[in-house]
PDB file of C-alpha atoms in Angstrom:
ATOM      1  CA  MET S   3       0.009  -0.041  -0.028  1.00 42.00           C
ATOM      2  CA  ARG S   4       2.832   2.439   0.728  1.00 42.00           C
ATOM      3  CA  LYS S   5       4.273   1.788  -2.721  1.00 44.00           C
ATOM      4  CA  TYR S   6       0.852   2.521  -4.372  1.00 42.00           C
ATOM      5  CA  HIS S   7       0.582   6.052  -2.798  1.00 43.00           C
ATOM      6  CA  ALA S   8       4.324   7.003  -3.533  1.00 44.00           C
ATOM      7  CA  LEU S   9       3.903   7.030  -7.328  1.00 44.00           C
ATOM      8  CA  PRO S  10       1.293   9.834  -7.663  1.00 47.00           C
ATOM      9  CA  VAL S  11       3.371  12.099  -5.313  1.00 44.00           C
ATOM     10  CA  ALA S  12       6.429  11.687  -7.370  1.00 44.00           C
ATOM     11  CA  LEU S  13       4.482  12.297 -10.502  1.00 41.00           C
ATOM     12  CA  LEU S  14       3.066  15.619  -9.157  1.00 41.00           C
ATOM     13  CA  ALA S  15       6.565  16.662  -8.050  1.00 43.00           C
ATOM     14  CA  ALA S  16       7.909  15.996 -11.695  1.00 42.00           C
ATOM     15  CA  LEU S  17       5.056  18.080 -13.223  1.00 39.00           C
ATOM     16  CA  ALA S  18       5.640  20.979 -10.958  1.00 43.00           C
ATOM     17  CA  LEU S  19       9.364  20.959 -11.838  1.00 41.00           C
ATOM     18  CA  THR S  20       8.719  20.843 -15.505  1.00 41.00           C
ATOM     19  CA  ALA S  21       6.332  23.822 -15.422  1.00 41.00           C
ATOM     20  CA  CYS S  22       9.012  25.839 -13.684  1.00 42.00           C
ATOM     21  CA  GLN S  23      11.738  24.862 -16.201  1.00 43.00           C
ATOM     22  CA  ASP S  24       9.681  25.798 -19.402  1.00 42.00           C
ATOM     23  CA  GLY S  25       8.890  29.348 -18.331  1.00 40.00           C
ATOM     24  CA  THR S  26       5.142  29.018 -17.935  1.00 39.00           C
ATOM     25  CA  GLY S  27       5.097  29.016 -14.191  1.00 39.00           C
ATOM     26  CA  THR S  28       3.260  31.759 -12.329  1.00 38.00           C
ATOM     27  CA  GLN S  29       6.429  32.932 -10.499  1.00 42.00           C
ATOM     28  CA  ASP S  30       8.189  33.779 -13.749  1.00 42.00           C
ATOM     29  CA  GLU S  31       5.285  35.796 -15.196  1.00 43.00           C
ATOM     30  CA  GLY S  32       4.888  37.649 -11.939  1.00 42.00           C
ATOM     31  CA  ALA S  33       8.561  38.490 -11.770  1.00 42.00           C
ATOM     32  CA  ALA S  34       8.469  40.034 -15.316  1.00 42.00           C
ATOM     33  CA  LYS S  35       5.450  42.395 -14.705  1.00 41.00           C
ATOM     34  CA  PRO S  36       7.115  44.840 -12.230  1.00 40.00           C
ATOM     35  CA  GLN S  37       9.940  45.585 -14.795  1.00 43.00           C
ATOM     36  CA  LEU S  38       7.467  46.225 -17.509  1.00 37.00           C
ATOM     37  CA  THR S  39       5.336  48.371 -15.265  1.00 38.00           C
ATOM     38  CA  ALA S  40       8.427  50.392 -14.128  1.00 38.00           C
ATOM     39  CA  THR S  41       9.605  50.959 -17.703  1.00 37.00           C
ATOM     40  CA  THR S  42       6.211  52.009 -18.901  1.00 38.00           C
ATOM     41  CA  SER S  43       5.675  54.554 -16.048  1.00 40.00           C
ATOM     42  CA  THR S  44       9.129  56.095 -16.626  1.00 40.00           C
ATOM     43  CA  THR S  45       8.927  56.695 -20.293  1.00 41.00           C
ATOM     44  CA  PRO S  46       5.999  59.252 -20.204  1.00 40.00           C
ATOM     45  CA  THR S  47       7.703  61.124 -17.421  1.00 42.00           C
ATOM     46  CA  THR S  48      10.882  61.655 -19.470  1.00 42.00           C
ATOM     47  CA  ALA S  49       8.895  62.719 -22.589  1.00 42.00           C
ATOM     48  CA  ALA S  50       6.929  65.174 -20.482  1.00 42.00           C
ATOM     49  CA  ALA S  51      10.177  66.664 -19.207  1.00 43.00           C
ATOM     50  CA  ASP S  52      11.627  66.935 -22.638  1.00 46.00           C
ATOM     51  CA  THR S  53       8.465  68.546 -23.843  1.00 44.00           C
ATOM     52  CA  ALA S  54       8.362  71.074 -21.044  1.00 46.00           C
ATOM     53  CA  SER S  55      12.067  71.888 -21.706  1.00 47.00           C
ATOM     54  CA  ASP S  56      11.567  72.424 -25.459  1.00 49.00           C
ATOM     55  CA  THR S  57       8.503  74.685 -24.523  1.00 47.00           C
ATOM     56  CA  ALA S  58      10.554  76.724 -22.217  1.00 47.00           C
ATOM     57  CA  ALA S  59      13.271  77.056 -24.818  1.00 48.00           C
ATOM     58  CA  ASP S  60      10.803  78.160 -27.532  1.00 51.00           C
ATOM     59  CA  THR S  61       9.239  80.687 -25.174  1.00 47.00           C
ATOM     60  CA  ALA S  62      12.668  82.142 -24.309  1.00 47.00           C
ATOM     61  CA  THR S  63      13.571  82.398 -27.879  1.00 47.00           C
ATOM     62  CA  ASN S  64      10.346  84.036 -28.795  1.00 47.00           C
ATOM     63  CA  ALA S  65      10.720  86.513 -25.948  1.00 46.00           C
ATOM     64  CA  LYS S  66      14.277  87.269 -27.199  1.00 47.00           C
ATOM     65  CA  ASP S  67      13.120  87.814 -30.824  1.00 48.00           C
ATOM     66  CA  THR S  68      10.338  90.109 -29.662  1.00 45.00           C
ATOM     67  CA  GLN S  69      12.749  92.093 -27.509  1.00 47.00           C
ATOM     68  CA  THR S  70      15.153  92.332 -30.555  1.00 42.00           C
ATOM     69  CA  LYS S  71      12.327  93.655 -32.737  1.00 42.00           C
ATOM     70  CA  ASP S  72      11.311  96.215 -30.127  1.00 43.00           C
ATOM     71  CA  THR S  73      14.907  97.343 -29.847  1.00 40.00           C
ATOM     72  CA  ASN S  74      15.254  97.567 -33.691  1.00 40.00           C
ATOM     73  CA  ALA S  75      12.000  99.490 -33.795  1.00 38.00           C
ATOM     74  CA  LYS S  76      13.255 101.953 -31.162  1.00 40.00           C
ATOM     75  CA  GLY S  77      16.485 102.386 -33.070  1.00 38.00           C
ATOM     76  CA  THR S  78      14.639 103.402 -36.212  1.00 36.00           C
ATOM     77  CA  SER S  79      12.574 105.925 -34.378  1.00 34.00           C
ATOM     78  CA  ALA S  80      13.041 109.380 -35.929  1.00 32.00           C
ATOM     79  CA  LYS S  81      13.524 111.415 -32.868  1.00 34.00           C
ATOM     80  CA  GLY S  82      16.551 113.228 -34.406  1.00 36.00           C
ATOM     81  CA  THR S  83      18.048 113.881 -37.750  1.00 38.00           C
ATOM     82  CA  LYS S  84      21.525 113.040 -39.140  1.00 44.00           C
ATOM     83  CA  PRO S  85      24.003 115.879 -39.384  1.00 43.00           C
ATOM     84  CA  GLY S  86      23.579 117.727 -42.651  1.00 46.00           C
ATOM     85  CA  THR S  87      19.870 116.661 -43.073  1.00 53.00           C
ATOM     86  CA  ALA S  88      17.768 119.284 -44.588  1.00 57.00           C
ATOM     87  CA  ALA S  89      15.195 120.945 -42.508  1.00 63.00           C
ATOM     88  CA  ALA S  90      11.524 121.213 -43.611  1.00 71.00           C
ATOM     89  CA  PRO S  91      11.034 123.741 -46.408  1.00 70.00           C
ATOM     90  CA  ALA S  92       8.923 126.045 -44.025  1.00 69.00           C
ATOM     91  CA  ALA S  93      11.904 126.208 -41.651  1.00 81.00           C
ATOM     92  CA  ARG S  94      14.354 127.346 -44.331  1.00 93.00           C
ATOM     93  CA  VAL S  95      15.372 130.760 -45.563  1.00 96.00           C
ATOM     94  CA  SER S  96      17.126 131.965 -48.653  1.00 97.00           C
ATOM     95  CA  CYS S  97      20.914 132.145 -48.467  1.00 98.00           C
ATOM     96  CA  ASN S  98      22.193 135.807 -49.186  1.00 98.00           C
ATOM     97  CA  GLY S  99      24.787 138.233 -48.168  1.00 98.00           C
ATOM     98  CA  ALA S 100      23.181 138.703 -44.709  1.00 98.00           C
ATOM     99  CA  ASN S 101      23.483 135.235 -43.387  1.00 98.00           C
ATOM    100  CA  THR S 102      26.530 133.878 -45.202  1.00 98.00           C
ATOM    101  CA  THR S 103      30.176 134.625 -45.909  1.00 98.00           C
ATOM    102  CA  VAL S 104      31.235 134.608 -49.501  1.00 98.00           C
ATOM    103  CA  THR S 105      34.692 134.287 -51.069  1.00 98.00           C
ATOM    104  CA  ALA S 106      35.875 134.305 -54.695  1.00 98.00           C
ATOM    105  CA  LYS S 107      39.240 132.729 -55.467  1.00 97.00           C
ATOM    106  CA  ARG S 108      40.995 131.958 -58.681  1.00 95.00           C
ATOM    107  CA  VAL S 109      42.337 128.321 -59.021  1.00 96.00           C
ATOM    108  CA  PRO S 110      45.320 126.953 -60.844  1.00 93.00           C
ATOM    109  CA  ARG S 111      43.237 124.193 -62.378  1.00 93.00           C
ATOM    110  CA  PRO S 112      41.233 124.166 -64.469  1.00 94.00           C
ATOM    111  CA  LEU S 113      42.704 127.218 -66.314  1.00 93.00           C
ATOM    112  CA  ASN S 114      40.787 130.479 -66.351  1.00 95.00           C
ATOM    113  CA  HIS S 115      38.499 129.293 -63.549  1.00 97.00           C
ATOM    114  CA  MET S 116      37.317 130.977 -60.293  1.00 98.00           C
ATOM    115  CA  LEU S 117      35.522 129.355 -57.409  1.00 98.00           C
ATOM    116  CA  ILE S 118      32.893 131.065 -55.360  1.00 98.00           C
ATOM    117  CA  THR S 119      32.301 129.667 -51.848  1.00 98.00           C
ATOM    118  CA  VAL S 120      29.248 130.513 -49.792  1.00 98.00           C
ATOM    119  CA  LYS S 121      29.176 129.380 -46.115  1.00 98.00           C
ATOM    120  CA  ASN S 122      26.160 129.569 -44.001  1.00 98.00           C
ATOM    121  CA  THR S 123      26.881 131.569 -40.911  1.00 98.00           C
ATOM    122  CA  GLY S 124      23.283 131.962 -39.753  1.00 97.00           C
ATOM    123  CA  SER S 125      21.322 129.982 -37.334  1.00 96.00           C
ATOM    124  CA  LYS S 126      18.866 128.546 -39.844  1.00 97.00           C
ATOM    125  CA  THR S 127      19.099 126.216 -42.772  1.00 98.00           C
ATOM    126  CA  CYS S 128      19.258 128.220 -46.054  1.00 98.00           C
ATOM    127  CA  ASP S 129      18.696 127.528 -49.752  1.00 98.00           C
ATOM    128  CA  LEU S 130      21.017 128.405 -52.568  1.00 98.00           C
ATOM    129  CA  THR S 131      18.518 128.729 -55.446  1.00 97.00           C
ATOM    130  CA  TYR S 132      19.437 128.656 -59.049  1.00 98.00           C
ATOM    131  CA  TYR S 133      22.813 130.353 -59.704  1.00 98.00           C
ATOM    132  CA  PRO S 134      24.676 133.373 -58.569  1.00 98.00           C
ATOM    133  CA  VAL S 135      24.130 136.629 -60.554  1.00 97.00           C
ATOM    134  CA  LEU S 136      27.600 137.985 -61.144  1.00 98.00           C
ATOM    135  CA  ARG S 137      28.607 141.512 -61.899  1.00 97.00           C
ATOM    136  CA  PHE S 138      32.177 142.914 -62.328  1.00 97.00           C
ATOM    137  CA  ASP S 139      32.399 146.632 -61.747  1.00 97.00           C
ATOM    138  CA  GLU S 140      29.786 148.380 -63.667  1.00 93.00           C
ATOM    139  CA  MET S 141      29.205 145.680 -66.371  1.00 93.00           C
ATOM    140  CA  GLN S 142      25.771 145.993 -68.041  1.00 91.00           C
ATOM    141  CA  TRP S 143      25.284 142.224 -68.645  1.00 91.00           C
ATOM    142  CA  ALA S 144      25.057 139.074 -66.585  1.00 90.00           C
ATOM    143  CA  PRO S 145      26.935 135.911 -67.364  1.00 95.00           C
ATOM    144  CA  GLN S 146      24.666 132.857 -68.420  1.00 95.00           C
ATOM    145  CA  PRO S 147      24.564 129.753 -66.394  1.00 97.00           C
ATOM    146  CA  ILE S 148      25.952 126.528 -67.532  1.00 98.00           C
ATOM    147  CA  ALA S 149      22.860 124.417 -68.242  1.00 97.00           C
ATOM    148  CA  GLU S 150      24.669 120.983 -67.702  1.00 97.00           C
ATOM    149  CA  SER S 151      25.488 121.989 -64.188  1.00 98.00           C
ATOM    150  CA  LYS S 152      21.861 122.261 -62.908  1.00 97.00           C
ATOM    151  CA  PRO S 153      21.438 120.035 -59.915  1.00 97.00           C
ATOM    152  CA  GLN S 154      18.400 117.807 -59.514  1.00 95.00           C
ATOM    153  CA  ALA S 155      17.542 119.515 -56.053  1.00 96.00           C
ATOM    154  CA  VAL S 156      18.095 122.909 -54.558  1.00 96.00           C
ATOM    155  CA  THR S 157      21.362 123.242 -52.828  1.00 98.00           C
ATOM    156  CA  THR S 158      20.485 123.550 -49.142  1.00 98.00           C
ATOM    157  CA  LEU S 159      23.134 124.565 -46.481  1.00 98.00           C
ATOM    158  CA  ALA S 160      22.627 123.741 -42.693  1.00 98.00           C
ATOM    159  CA  PRO S 161      24.493 126.252 -40.394  1.00 98.00           C
ATOM    160  CA  GLY S 162      28.110 125.945 -40.929  1.00 98.00           C
ATOM    161  CA  GLU S 163      27.910 124.043 -44.317  1.00 98.00           C
ATOM    162  CA  SER S 164      29.187 125.537 -47.656  1.00 98.00           C
ATOM    163  CA  GLY S 165      27.946 125.629 -51.226  1.00 98.00           C
ATOM    164  CA  TYR S 166      29.959 126.342 -54.444  1.00 98.00           C
ATOM    165  CA  ALA S 167      29.745 127.769 -57.961  1.00 98.00           C
ATOM    166  CA  GLY S 168      32.446 127.516 -60.579  1.00 98.00           C
ATOM    167  CA  VAL S 169      33.127 130.525 -62.902  1.00 98.00           C
ATOM    168  CA  VAL S 170      34.606 130.212 -66.364  1.00 98.00           C
ATOM    169  CA  LEU S 171      36.338 133.643 -66.749  1.00 98.00           C
ATOM    170  CA  SER S 172      37.606 133.360 -70.311  1.00 96.00           C
ATOM    171  CA  ALA S 173      37.956 131.016 -73.277  1.00 93.00           C
ATOM    172  CA  ALA S 174      40.999 128.851 -73.102  1.00 88.00           C
ATOM    173  CA  ASP S 175      41.358 128.984 -76.914  1.00 90.00           C
ATOM    174  CA  GLY S 176      41.259 132.874 -76.916  1.00 87.00           C
ATOM    175  CA  SER S 177      37.897 132.901 -78.795  1.00 91.00           C
ATOM    176  CA  GLY S 178      36.401 135.236 -76.321  1.00 93.00           C
ATOM    177  CA  THR S 179      36.130 138.929 -77.048  1.00 95.00           C
ATOM    178  CA  GLY S 180      36.036 142.186 -75.084  1.00 93.00           C
ATOM    179  CA  GLY S 181      38.565 140.947 -72.510  1.00 95.00           C
ATOM    180  CA  THR S 182      39.060 143.296 -69.498  1.00 96.00           C
ATOM    181  CA  THR S 183      40.063 143.192 -65.905  1.00 97.00           C
ATOM    182  CA  GLY S 184      37.543 143.442 -63.166  1.00 97.00           C
ATOM    183  CA  ARG S 185      38.340 145.069 -59.721  1.00 97.00           C
ATOM    184  CA  LYS S 186      35.105 144.567 -57.885  1.00 97.00           C
ATOM    185  CA  LEU S 187      32.743 141.537 -57.921  1.00 98.00           C
ATOM    186  CA  THR S 188      29.170 141.658 -56.726  1.00 98.00           C
ATOM    187  CA  VAL S 189      27.434 138.250 -56.107  1.00 98.00           C
ATOM    188  CA  GLY S 190      23.689 138.408 -56.273  1.00 98.00           C
ATOM    189  CA  PHE S 191      21.325 135.843 -54.846  1.00 98.00           C
ATOM    190  CA  GLN S 192      18.017 134.605 -56.389  1.00 97.00           C
ATOM    191  CA  GLY S 193      14.773 134.016 -54.504  1.00 95.00           C
ATOM    192  CA  ARG S 194      12.213 131.163 -54.849  1.00 92.00           C
ATOM    193  CA  THR S 195      11.420 132.065 -58.344  1.00 94.00           C
ATOM    194  CA  PRO S 196      13.914 132.750 -61.177  1.00 93.00           C
ATOM    195  CA  HIS S 197      15.425 136.240 -61.387  1.00 93.00           C
ATOM    196  CA  SER S 198      13.632 137.331 -58.191  1.00 95.00           C
ATOM    197  CA  SER S 199      15.650 138.841 -55.315  1.00 95.00           C
ATOM    198  CA  GLY S 200      16.856 136.427 -52.627  1.00 95.00           C
ATOM    199  CA  GLY S 201      18.119 139.193 -50.372  1.00 97.00           C
ATOM    200  CA  PRO S 202      21.222 141.331 -49.838  1.00 98.00           C
ATOM    201  CA  SER S 203      24.162 140.750 -52.321  1.00 98.00           C
ATOM    202  CA  ALA S 204      27.738 139.999 -51.307  1.00 98.00           C
ATOM    203  CA  ILE S 205      30.891 141.668 -52.276  1.00 98.00           C
ATOM    204  CA  PRO S 206      33.868 139.264 -51.937  1.00 98.00           C
ATOM    205  CA  ARG S 207      37.335 140.608 -52.048  1.00 97.00           C
ATOM    206  CA  LEU S 208      39.264 140.075 -55.355  1.00 97.00           C
ATOM    207  CA  PRO S 209      43.009 139.807 -55.753  1.00 93.00           C
ATOM    208  CA  ALA S 210      44.911 143.161 -55.862  1.00 93.00           C
ATOM    209  CA  GLU S 211      45.734 142.715 -59.610  1.00 95.00           C
ATOM    210  CA  GLY S 212      42.057 142.068 -60.280  1.00 96.00           C
ATOM    211  CA  VAL S 213      40.513 139.259 -62.422  1.00 97.00           C
ATOM    212  CA  TYR S 214      40.567 139.080 -66.089  1.00 96.00           C
ATOM    213  CA  TYR S 215      37.434 137.899 -68.014  1.00 97.00           C
ATOM    214  CA  ASP S 216      35.940 138.087 -71.553  1.00 96.00           C
ATOM    215  CA  SER S 217      32.776 137.433 -73.365  1.00 95.00           C
ATOM    216  CA  SER S 218      33.057 133.742 -72.521  1.00 96.00           C
ATOM    217  CA  LEU S 219      32.188 134.519 -68.860  1.00 98.00           C
ATOM    218  CA  THR S 220      29.802 131.803 -67.508  1.00 98.00           C
ATOM    219  CA  VAL S 221      28.854 130.359 -64.138  1.00 98.00           C
ATOM    220  CA  THR S 222      27.555 127.008 -62.744  1.00 98.00           C
ATOM    221  CA  TYR S 223      24.424 126.552 -60.700  1.00 98.00           C
ATOM    222  CA  TRP S 224      24.944 126.434 -56.984  1.00 98.00           C
ATOM    223  CA  LEU S 225      26.363 122.946 -55.949  1.00 98.00           C
ATOM    224  CA  ARG S 226      27.291 121.157 -52.764  1.00 97.00           C
ATOM    225  CA  ASP S 227      30.444 119.696 -54.177  1.00 97.00           C
ATOM    226  CA  MET S 228      33.544 121.825 -54.776  1.00 97.00           C
ATOM    227  CA  GLU S 229      35.132 119.591 -57.402  1.00 97.00           C
ATOM    228  CA  GLN S 230      31.953 119.249 -59.311  1.00 97.00           C
ATOM    229  CA  ALA S 231      31.716 123.029 -59.492  1.00 98.00           C
ATOM    230  CA  LEU S 232      35.067 123.161 -61.121  1.00 97.00           C
ATOM    231  CA  SER S 233      34.462 120.368 -63.614  1.00 96.00           C
ATOM    232  CA  TYR S 234      32.701 122.475 -66.235  1.00 95.00           C
TER     233      TYR S 234
END
């Protein structure tokens, strides 16, 4: 009888051992679940942290860009004007002998040329309109302007700035007539309309020996650039 009961017990023990060895036992399944649960719960947490970090970085970048745009906008604000910028037309006056100093000087190059310089010594921006009206001594005619020298805009001088006009005194090839020497030069200024008065004239000092001129006497329009004024 003892041998008859021993066989089932041994069989049960063998079945239990086999179940553990082939990985289908309840202990093996139970041991794997905690690891899967831990891995699954950690992944969303890491992703959420990354997302929050990216969001914070984007927010900081956007804030920086906005600040840069604001700064640039402030930088372009027209609270002041650059040096030499022309004032509004209503705030300008005509340049003339009362608010400028005028000089007339012969130059070595080009030949037979003289340079007239007008410097704004007033407190307001002034306009040099059209061209100077020149008169040597008691001459009864006025030299004509050189049409090619006409600027695209009125020559405007802020206080302290200078404008120029070039004078061709005589023909280089001797083709001019009625040559004579001038001892006194009067520089007249035009107003807002051609041939109108722009105010008091100026009488710049000439060299002691005077200035020779003939019928070729011509003058440029008022210009801002000295070299340009002497290029005609």
